[in-house]
Amino acid sequence: MRLPLADMYNTPDERNLLDTMKQGVIGKPLDRPEGPLKVSGTATYSAEWKIDGFVEGVLVLAGIPQGTVKTIHRDPVLAMPGVLAVLADEAMVRRSVQGTAGKAPVQDVHTVDYFAQPVALVVAETFEQARDAALALKVDYDDAQVPVAFDPESPDAEVEQPSDEEPVVGGDLDQAMREAAFSIDVEYHTPGHASAAMEPHATIAYWEDDHLILRGSYQMLAYNVKEIADCLSMPAKKVRIIAPYVGGGFGSKLGITHEAVAAAIAAKALDRPVRVVMTRQQVFQTVMRRSETRQRVRLATDAAGKIIGLGHEAHVSNLPGEDFAEPVTQATEFLYGGENRLLKVEVARICRMTAGSVRAPGEAVGMQVLEAAMDELAEAVGIDPVELRKRNLPGKVPVEGTPYSSRMLVEALEQGAAQFGWDKRKPAPCQTREGDWWIGMGVASAARVNMLTLAEARVTLKADGTALVESDQTDIGTGTYAILGQIAGEMLGLPISQVKVVLGDTSLPPGAGSGGSFGAISTGSAVMRACEAIREKLAKHMESDADELEIRDGMASFDGRERSLVELLDGKDIAEVGSIKPGKTLKDFSQASYGAFFAEVAVHAFTGEVRVRRMTGAFGFGRVLNAKTARSQCLGGMVWGIGSALTEELAFDTRDGHLVNHDLAEYHVPVHADVPALEVILLEERDAAASPLQAKGVGELGICGAAGAIANAVRNACGVRVRSFPLTLDKVLPHLPDPFASAA
Amino acid sequence: MRPFALDHAASTAEALQFLDDGATAIAGGTNLVDLMKLQIATPERLVSLRRSGLGDIAQDGEGLRIGALVTNADCAADMQVRENWPLLAKAILAGASPQLRNRATTGGNLCQRTRCGYFYDTSQACNKRDPGSGCAAREGFNRIHAVLGTSDACIATYPGDMAVAMLALEAVVLTQGPSGEREIPIAQFHLPPGDDPARDNVLEAGELITAVRLPAPTGGVQIYRKVRDRASYAFALVSVAVDLTMNEGRIARCALAFGSLGTVPWRDPAVEQVLIGEAPSSALFAKAAEVLLKDAQGFGANDFKIPLAARALAATLNDATRTGKA
């Protein structure tokens, strides 16, 4: 990636420019400009491009858990109808690359690292010919001689301290536990998760001379071109990726994976465009998983319920050699007080597909456990769970002493509680029964770290008075097209109909990409900076100070003078590239988005089935850029929270590490009937340390802790505390009270 | 998917001719097409039944004759079914999604294959898919598997809902084949795995389901209780179909069938005998569950199905007998 013009964000931008502008489009609940295309099926997704003469590739997966490829019996397959090639190139990738790596992952498919790893690509004239041939391809292997572990709890699994996850140690936790007036020491489990994006991974690759063009489904194009280029040992500037629409990523498309590299290699070998679309099963089996976790939480308080000791230790897994370890304790570091603390993550080396970022890595599973443990602590102390949380919000981050940039957790807890009707909750379990159902309520805090990352965008104010915003930033269904247009419209004083946004093409300036909830604030800040530069030029024409210049509906005014932009531009476009680069504000302040979840559940007194009846989330994440898309992000997060709480679980066979439930029929994401009315409260705040937009990330916030609120509501409903997610009925059933004895 | 030839039969007779020539019947294709994509089924010839004239629902004496090609959606929406055999409509609506029910048919649904993950994964041993290869599910991840009617060779369930209701309603499967017409009580239609799990049911080569006949309505209270991992679009962990009549505070008549509990839709007359003539009570329900589950065997991950079945039975009977009193 080109390094943008350095604009390091070292000092909070307190000018709060967006609030001084006059157009009034920022924050408004505007529709997505591309919405009509998407709902009418006319937005073109990766696999849908009609590229002349393209042929189809299908990946062949290993039928063994580990070993080396001895012989690939190509000839019988090459004799099959339509088959053009069987490729098992050393440059093809064994593993998915981690997000923001910007370089190749582990390559060479002659070695098998995990069950169902791709080992070859079969290319044919039609998809069905290619799939038939892929299934027919016989591969002989030498099995691995070294014993390998398939289960993170296996004694054969090597356990390491991850290189980039330093433990947080403060004071003496053991002593705090001994001296505590109240304490809990509990162990929780969370299962592996799949990203389960609706659009499967897909790439159409073709070469124009020595330039490679990929139409593919990826989240972070500026990094992805480097990853592809590194895989193929070619310069990144000769790779172009086009991805205007991406049908969900959830982490699985942060880095490039098997199909992209295989398609590029096949296109080169055959001198024809090649399309490789992974099947749903292949996406589940090979791309990326969230690690399962085992988490020990220790909480110690004084007599008043103030936390004096906090321990959060996690056991996660990944393939040998992978840097990524699910950062389970990420939000625990700054959320609650207690100077005596021990936070750490250890990683077991096991033979399953690569573990990496899936929907809010760290907080999604760390917060749900911490928040369930907080509920257990509230019970031990004997105070209301909302009150316990409010009592334990530190003034500065424990141990490291950093101040908070902004934190609306108290407001979220209070406003959420009022809206939800928390005062009607009965503290003791098993107090409300409606027919065969126990009813209960639970609460949890939400927290997700905020990140500003490197981004560039170009804004062109055209001579006709319209604006064009351009970046390789992706919109993965989140609303990026809408919000970037709103930022430019607000800054340049244009109605949204006069602003066009073009995204998802690496021939445009490199944006942040979509990941870690940072796309909006990072690329949005770059758009804002570009607009500021344009305003500087306009101000010169108006002989005004840029920040004093008022523009609305294409009319600029200063000091009583008013001129139209078209007039000021005088037939010439103004194009500016804006950039943002993370700087000192990230270190000087603890930055996170916050919120609170309130859930009401019903638990069937006979069968233990859990159904969420309603849920309220209140969230503070700085400026709301678009009230509609922000709300949608929160809703989506809460839906994933329901999945994480009740249904989602990757089921591995621990004999060979293969994934048993590798489709959407058996990997249960919530369906409509699982999702009740969800209520979202957006708390407006301004956070200058987070970004010049005064906005923080919201994409993943809605999931971070949501499952904890549901688990706590289950406890309140029927008295059963399940310390293993998801709360499927088999875990609830054995502990339920007699349904007849307790019938209302 | 392998290349295949597709013919459309214009009548039942023509369909039978195609079957006689070795074709595989396809109706809605909601299961078969998946199996073909994965090459678990590799038919070279298909005969579509969609134009073969088996799509009517008609009165049959006091009962009802549901053509094999009647879609699940149409069957569940039929006013006669809803009024007189509501159990069937409820069971159908508890399954799949509207899109699938619009496509899936009565005959096809009876023939749907198991959802065992090892059956669908061709890298794994499965006696149902590949006889003699072994059963990887037995000591694998078997959360959805059967606890009744299993064999050393196979522990997979018949996964559907419709057939469970039909079993409680004592439906009869009508077929035509090379050796003429047959009337097969649904209790005898599905085959437990034994040592030949590849065979799901008693249909002979070339034999075609033409209709399902429901006997006269019982007038009983009918409930289909499906317990599953999410509120919709999931196969049952356990389901209970009950058709029950109360008389003076006692259970006068009772038919009970269970889904996803056994390898086939499960009915045990001994369970019904425990209940008939008795006043409902939690103790009685527990006794019925004990009889139902006396031979139940779990395989680890599915052990919970045994207590779950007992509790689902109690909940359903509790509901049915209270409603029945009213």
Short mmCIF file of C-alpha atoms in Angstrom, two decimals, chain A residues 14 39 44 81 140 265 276 278 291 300 367 372 433 488 509 568 611 630 640 644 656 672 701:
data_model
loop_
_atom_site.label_atom_id
_atom_site.label_comp_id
_atom_site.label_asym_id
_atom_site.label_seq_id
_atom_site.Cartn_x
_atom_site.Cartn_y
_atom_site.Cartn_z
CA GLU A 14 -11.63 19.83 19.12
CA VAL A 39 -33.15 -5.36 -2.81
CA THR A 44 -23.47 -7.13 -9.06
CA PRO A 81 -15.52 -33.91 -20.21
CA ASP A 140 -2.56 -40.24 -2.32
CA ILE A 265 -2.81 -19.01 -10.78
CA VAL A 276 -13.67 -19.91 -8.29
CA MET A 278 -16.33 -21.76 -2.76
CA SER A 291 -11.39 -20.15 18.40
CA ALA A 300 -13.12 -10.10 44.35
CA MET A 367 -17.44 -9.80 27.14
CA ALA A 372 -22.12 -13.39 32.96
CA ARG A 433 -44.14 -18.31 35.16
CA ALA A 488 -18.85 14.93 2.10
CA PRO A 509 -6.91 5.82 -3.05
CA LEU A 568 -16.70 29.85 -7.52
CA ARG A 611 -36.42 -17.97 23.59
CA ALA A 630 -25.94 2.78 12.85
CA TRP A 640 -25.40 -12.33 16.49
CA SER A 644 -23.81 -16.69 20.35
CA ASP A 656 -9.63 -36.04 13.20
CA HIS A 672 -36.43 -14.65 12.11
CA LEU A 701 -20.50 -3.09 19.41
#
